[in-house]
């Protein structure tokens, strides 16, 4: 995998397509750039699609520090500046959406548009933090495979977890999770769970914004997306039906249609 030195960190950067405008795509926690494979198939003819693996995940460097969301936003800012094609379209999923919001607040001039998928502007509820801390410890010392049964209901709908016809796609995404470095992932989890909220700031976002949520998302409930839409002026909200958190895996066609409709509207 190709690496590029960004913000003094060796990050895995993947480019597809040669469109006249650039789309930067930011993956969710525990995953990598591979979670967007089905979206690349339909977007690469329209955009120069640039995907990165966050530090500590995928094939990027595992650094000793720098996993808070503001530092990750600085990594993406440095990447966009290095691409030399700003302003860009920015798409962030879950953790990637949290990073994208912070980038939009820090450097609004870098963005043509913003897509926030299955994400949150709120801080992680305090009542959930002890459970995440326990799972994080287990992942670090026992391995990600050991905690997969506990985290699957957060990632997928019940149907996607149990249906035989979903097994191949489910196994493909779990393989990406299991391939992560356990130290890097646990540092990334801590960065997400300990985040501060930006819900009281995102009314400053001026870029055209699409918010995608899913009706069975247990990790970032739809009510959080509705609250975000209420704060971001002019933003659109689209609900993906029959899907858990990983809507790119469970309902890729519906996600792709929502994205294409949004980009057509710009």
CSV table of C-alpha atoms in Angstrom, one decimal:
chain,number,residue,atom,x,y,z
A,1,UNK,CA,0.0,0.0,0.0
A,2,UNK,CA,1.3,3.5,-0.8
A,3,UNK,CA,2.3,5.7,2.1
A,4,UNK,CA,2.8,9.4,2.2
A,5,UNK,CA,4.4,11.5,4.9
A,6,UNK,CA,1.6,13.8,6.1
A,7,UNK,CA,1.9,16.0,9.2
A,8,UNK,CA,5.1,14.0,10.1
A,9,UNK,CA,3.2,10.7,10.1
A,10,UNK,CA,3.4,8.0,7.5
A,11,UNK,CA,-0.2,7.6,6.3
A,12,UNK,CA,-1.7,5.2,3.8
A,13,UNK,CA,-3.3,7.2,0.9
A,14,UNK,CA,-5.3,5.6,-1.9
A,15,UNK,CA,-6.3,7.5,-5.0
A,16,UNK,CA,-8.9,6.4,-7.6
A,17,UNK,CA,-10.4,8.3,-10.5
A,18,UNK,CA,-9.3,11.4,-12.3
A,19,UNK,CA,-12.3,13.7,-12.1
A,20,UNK,CA,-11.9,17.5,-12.2
A,21,UNK,CA,-12.8,17.8,-8.5
A,22,UNK,CA,-11.4,16.0,-5.5
A,23,UNK,CA,-13.4,14.0,-2.9
A,24,UNK,CA,-11.6,13.1,0.3
A,25,UNK,CA,-13.1,10.1,2.2
A,26,UNK,CA,-12.6,9.5,5.9
A,27,UNK,CA,-13.4,6.0,7.4
A,28,UNK,CA,-15.0,4.9,10.6
A,29,UNK,CA,-13.4,3.6,13.8
A,30,UNK,CA,-12.0,0.1,13.6
A,31,UNK,CA,-12.1,0.1,9.8
A,32,UNK,CA,-10.0,1.5,7.0
A,33,UNK,CA,-10.3,3.0,3.5
A,34,UNK,CA,-11.7,-0.3,2.3
A,35,UNK,CA,-15.1,0.4,3.8
A,36,UNK,CA,-15.8,2.7,0.9
A,37,UNK,CA,-15.0,0.2,-1.9
A,38,UNK,CA,-18.7,0.1,-3.0
A,39,UNK,CA,-18.8,3.9,-3.2
A,40,UNK,CA,-15.6,4.2,-5.2
A,41,UNK,CA,-17.2,2.0,-7.9
A,42,UNK,CA,-19.7,4.8,-8.6
A,43,UNK,CA,-17.8,7.9,-7.7
A,44,UNK,CA,-14.4,7.4,-9.3
A,45,UNK,CA,-15.8,8.4,-12.8
A,46,UNK,CA,-16.9,11.7,-11.3
A,47,UNK,CA,-14.2,12.6,-8.8
A,48,UNK,CA,-10.5,12.2,-7.9
A,49,UNK,CA,-11.3,10.0,-4.9
A,50,UNK,CA,-8.7,10.2,-2.1
A,51,UNK,CA,-9.0,7.8,0.8
A,52,UNK,CA,-6.7,7.7,3.8
A,53,UNK,CA,-6.2,5.4,6.8
A,54,UNK,CA,-6.1,7.3,10.0
A,55,UNK,CA,-3.0,6.9,12.1
A,56,UNK,CA,-3.0,3.7,14.0
A,57,UNK,CA,-5.6,2.0,11.7
A,58,UNK,CA,-5.5,0.2,8.4
A,59,UNK,CA,-2.0,0.4,6.9
A,60,UNK,CA,-1.0,3.8,8.4
A,61,UNK,CA,1.7,4.3,11.0
A,62,UNK,CA,1.0,3.5,14.7
A,63,UNK,CA,2.2,6.6,16.5
A,64,UNK,CA,2.7,7.0,20.2
A,65,UNK,CA,0.2,9.9,20.4
A,66,UNK,CA,-2.1,12.2,18.4
A,67,UNK,CA,-5.3,10.2,18.4
A,68,UNK,CA,-7.6,13.0,19.6
A,69,UNK,CA,-10.0,14.2,17.0
A,70,UNK,CA,-8.5,17.7,16.6
A,71,UNK,CA,-5.0,16.2,15.8
A,72,UNK,CA,-6.7,13.8,13.3
A,73,UNK,CA,-8.4,16.9,11.7
A,74,UNK,CA,-4.9,18.5,11.4
A,75,UNK,CA,-3.7,15.3,9.6
A,76,UNK,CA,-6.6,15.7,7.1
A,77,UNK,CA,-5.9,19.4,6.7
A,78,UNK,CA,-2.3,18.6,5.9
A,79,UNK,CA,-3.4,16.0,3.4
A,80,UNK,CA,-5.7,18.3,1.6
A,81,UNK,CA,-3.0,21.0,1.4
A,82,UNK,CA,-0.6,18.4,0.1
A,83,UNK,CA,-3.1,17.3,-2.6
A,84,UNK,CA,-3.0,20.9,-4.0
A,85,UNK,CA,-6.6,20.8,-5.3
A,86,UNK,CA,-8.6,22.6,-2.7
A,87,UNK,CA,-11.4,23.3,-2.0
A,88,UNK,CA,-12.4,19.6,-1.9
A,89,UNK,CA,-15.5,17.6,-1.2
A,90,UNK,CA,-15.2,15.9,2.2
A,91,UNK,CA,-17.0,12.8,3.3
A,92,UNK,CA,-16.7,11.4,6.8
A,93,UNK,CA,-18.2,8.2,8.2
A,94,UNK,CA,-18.7,7.9,12.0
A,95,UNK,CA,-15.2,8.8,13.5
A,96,UNK,CA,-14.4,10.2,10.1
A,97,UNK,CA,-17.5,12.4,10.3
A,98,UNK,CA,-16.4,13.6,13.8
A,99,UNK,CA,-13.1,14.6,12.3
A,100,UNK,CA,-14.7,16.2,9.3
A,101,UNK,CA,-16.8,18.5,11.5
A,102,UNK,CA,-13.8,19.7,13.3
A,103,UNK,CA,-12.0,20.4,10.0
A,104,UNK,CA,-15.0,22.3,8.7
A,105,UNK,CA,-14.9,24.5,11.7
A,106,UNK,CA,-11.1,25.0,11.6
A,107,UNK,CA,-10.6,25.5,7.9
A,108,UNK,CA,-13.9,26.2,6.1
A,109,UNK,CA,-12.2,27.5,3.0
A,110,UNK,CA,-10.9,24.0,2.2
A,111,UNK,CA,-14.4,22.6,1.5
A,112,UNK,CA,-16.7,22.6,-1.4
A,113,UNK,CA,-19.2,20.3,0.3
A,114,UNK,CA,-19.5,18.1,3.4
A,115,UNK,CA,-21.1,14.6,3.9
A,116,UNK,CA,-21.5,13.4,7.4
A,117,UNK,CA,-22.5,9.7,7.6
A,118,UNK,CA,-23.6,7.8,10.7
A,119,UNK,CA,-21.8,10.2,13.0
A,120,UNK,CA,-22.3,12.5,15.9
A,121,UNK,CA,-21.5,16.1,17.0
A,122,UNK,CA,-22.2,15.2,20.6
A,123,UNK,CA,-19.8,13.9,23.2
A,124,UNK,CA,-19.9,10.2,24.0
A,125,UNK,CA,-22.5,9.7,26.8
A,126,UNK,CA,-20.8,9.2,30.2
A,127,UNK,CA,-22.9,6.1,30.9
A,128,UNK,CA,-21.4,4.3,27.9
A,129,UNK,CA,-17.7,5.1,28.6
A,130,UNK,CA,-17.0,2.4,31.2
A,131,UNK,CA,-18.2,-0.3,28.9
A,132,UNK,CA,-16.0,1.0,26.0
A,133,UNK,CA,-13.0,1.2,28.4
A,134,UNK,CA,-13.5,-2.5,29.3
A,135,UNK,CA,-13.9,-3.5,25.7
A,136,UNK,CA,-10.8,-1.5,24.8
A,137,UNK,CA,-8.7,-3.2,27.4
A,138,UNK,CA,-9.9,-6.6,26.2
A,139,UNK,CA,-9.0,-5.7,22.6
A,140,UNK,CA,-5.6,-4.5,23.6
A,141,UNK,CA,-4.6,-7.6,25.6
A,142,UNK,CA,-6.6,-10.4,24.1
A,143,UNK,CA,-7.0,-9.2,20.5
A,144,UNK,CA,-9.8,-7.8,18.4
A,145,UNK,CA,-11.2,-11.2,17.5
A,146,UNK,CA,-12.1,-11.8,21.1
A,147,UNK,CA,-14.2,-8.6,21.4
A,148,UNK,CA,-15.9,-8.9,18.0
A,149,UNK,CA,-19.1,-10.7,19.3
A,150,UNK,CA,-19.6,-7.8,21.7
A,151,UNK,CA,-19.1,-5.0,19.2
A,152,UNK,CA,-21.0,-6.5,16.2
A,153,UNK,CA,-24.4,-5.3,17.4
A,154,UNK,CA,-23.0,-1.8,17.5
A,155,UNK,CA,-21.8,-2.1,13.9
A,156,UNK,CA,-24.5,-4.1,12.1
A,157,UNK,CA,-28.2,-4.7,12.2
A,158,UNK,CA,-29.5,-8.0,13.6
A,159,UNK,CA,-30.4,-9.2,10.0
A,160,UNK,CA,-26.9,-8.5,8.7
A,161,UNK,CA,-25.4,-10.4,11.6
A,162,UNK,CA,-27.5,-13.5,11.2
A,163,UNK,CA,-28.6,-13.8,7.6
A,164,UNK,CA,-26.6,-16.4,5.6
A,165,UNK,CA,-26.7,-14.3,2.5
A,166,UNK,CA,-24.9,-11.5,4.3
A,167,UNK,CA,-22.0,-13.8,5.5
A,168,UNK,CA,-19.5,-13.0,2.7
A,169,UNK,CA,-19.9,-9.3,3.0
A,170,UNK,CA,-19.9,-9.4,6.8
A,171,UNK,CA,-16.7,-11.5,6.9
A,172,UNK,CA,-15.0,-9.1,4.5
A,173,UNK,CA,-15.6,-6.2,6.8
A,174,UNK,CA,-14.7,-8.1,9.9
A,175,UNK,CA,-11.4,-9.1,8.3
A,176,UNK,CA,-10.6,-5.4,7.9
A,177,UNK,CA,-11.3,-4.9,11.6
A,178,UNK,CA,-9.2,-7.9,12.7
A,179,UNK,CA,-6.3,-6.8,10.5
A,180,UNK,CA,-5.8,-3.6,12.5
A,181,UNK,CA,-3.0,-3.2,15.0
A,182,UNK,CA,-4.4,-3.7,18.4
A,183,UNK,CA,-2.4,-0.9,20.0
A,184,UNK,CA,-3.3,1.6,17.3
A,185,UNK,CA,-7.0,0.7,17.4
A,186,UNK,CA,-7.2,1.0,21.2
A,187,UNK,CA,-5.6,4.4,21.1
A,188,UNK,CA,-8.1,5.4,18.4
A,189,UNK,CA,-11.0,4.2,20.4
A,190,UNK,CA,-9.9,6.3,23.4
A,191,UNK,CA,-9.6,9.3,21.1
A,192,UNK,CA,-13.2,8.9,20.0
A,193,UNK,CA,-14.8,8.0,23.4
A,194,UNK,CA,-13.1,10.8,25.2
A,195,UNK,CA,-14.1,13.5,22.6
A,196,UNK,CA,-15.7,16.8,23.6
A,197,UNK,CA,-18.9,17.7,21.8
A,198,UNK,CA,-19.2,20.3,19.0
A,199,UNK,CA,-23.0,20.4,18.7
A,200,UNK,CA,-23.0,24.0,19.9
A,201,UNK,CA,-20.5,25.1,17.3
A,202,UNK,CA,-21.6,23.4,14.0
A,203,UNK,CA,-24.0,26.1,13.2
A,204,UNK,CA,-20.9,27.8,11.9
A,205,UNK,CA,-20.6,25.3,9.1
A,206,UNK,CA,-21.4,27.0,5.8
A,207,UNK,CA,-20.5,24.3,3.2
A,208,UNK,CA,-23.5,22.5,1.6
A,209,UNK,CA,-24.0,19.5,3.9
A,210,UNK,CA,-25.6,16.1,3.6
A,211,UNK,CA,-26.2,14.1,6.8
A,212,UNK,CA,-26.9,10.3,6.3
A,213,UNK,CA,-28.2,8.2,9.1
A,214,UNK,CA,-29.6,4.6,9.4
A,215,UNK,CA,-32.8,3.4,11.0
A,216,UNK,CA,-31.2,0.6,13.0
A,217,UNK,CA,-27.9,2.4,13.9
A,218,UNK,CA,-27.2,1.6,17.6
A,219,UNK,CA,-23.7,3.3,17.6
A,220,UNK,CA,-24.8,6.7,16.4
A,221,UNK,CA,-28.7,6.9,16.7
A,222,UNK,CA,-30.7,8.8,14.2
A,223,UNK,CA,-31.8,11.3,16.8
A,224,UNK,CA,-28.2,12.5,16.9
A,225,UNK,CA,-28.3,13.2,13.2
A,226,UNK,CA,-31.6,15.0,13.5
A,227,UNK,CA,-30.0,17.3,16.2
A,228,UNK,CA,-27.0,17.9,13.8
A,229,UNK,CA,-29.4,18.9,11.0
A,230,UNK,CA,-31.1,21.3,13.3
A,231,UNK,CA,-27.8,23.1,13.9
A,232,UNK,CA,-26.1,23.1,10.4
A,233,UNK,CA,-27.9,25.7,8.2
A,234,UNK,CA,-29.4,24.4,5.0
A,235,UNK,CA,-28.3,20.8,5.7
A,236,UNK,CA,-30.1,17.8,4.2
A,237,UNK,CA,-30.9,14.6,6.2
A,238,UNK,CA,-31.4,11.2,4.5
A,239,UNK,CA,-32.4,8.1,6.4
A,240,UNK,CA,-31.1,4.8,5.1
A,241,UNK,CA,-33.6,2.0,5.7
A,242,UNK,CA,-33.0,-1.5,6.9
A,243,UNK,CA,-29.5,-0.8,8.0
A,244,UNK,CA,-27.3,-0.7,11.1
A,245,UNK,CA,-24.4,1.5,11.6
A,246,UNK,CA,-22.3,0.2,8.7
A,247,UNK,CA,-24.7,1.3,6.0
A,248,UNK,CA,-21.9,1.3,3.4
A,249,UNK,CA,-21.8,-2.5,3.9
A,250,UNK,CA,-25.5,-3.2,4.4
A,251,UNK,CA,-27.2,-0.9,2.0
A,252,UNK,CA,-24.5,0.3,-0.5
A,253,UNK,CA,-26.9,1.0,-3.3
A,254,UNK,CA,-29.1,3.3,-1.2
A,255,UNK,CA,-26.0,5.1,0.1
A,256,UNK,CA,-24.6,5.5,-3.4
A,257,UNK,CA,-28.0,6.9,-4.6
A,258,UNK,CA,-28.1,9.4,-1.7
A,259,UNK,CA,-24.6,10.6,-2.5
A,260,UNK,CA,-25.1,10.9,-6.2
A,261,UNK,CA,-28.3,12.9,-5.6
A,262,UNK,CA,-26.5,15.2,-3.3
A,263,UNK,CA,-23.6,15.8,-5.6
A,264,UNK,CA,-26.0,16.4,-8.5
A,265,UNK,CA,-27.7,19.1,-6.5
A,266,UNK,CA,-24.6,21.2,-5.9
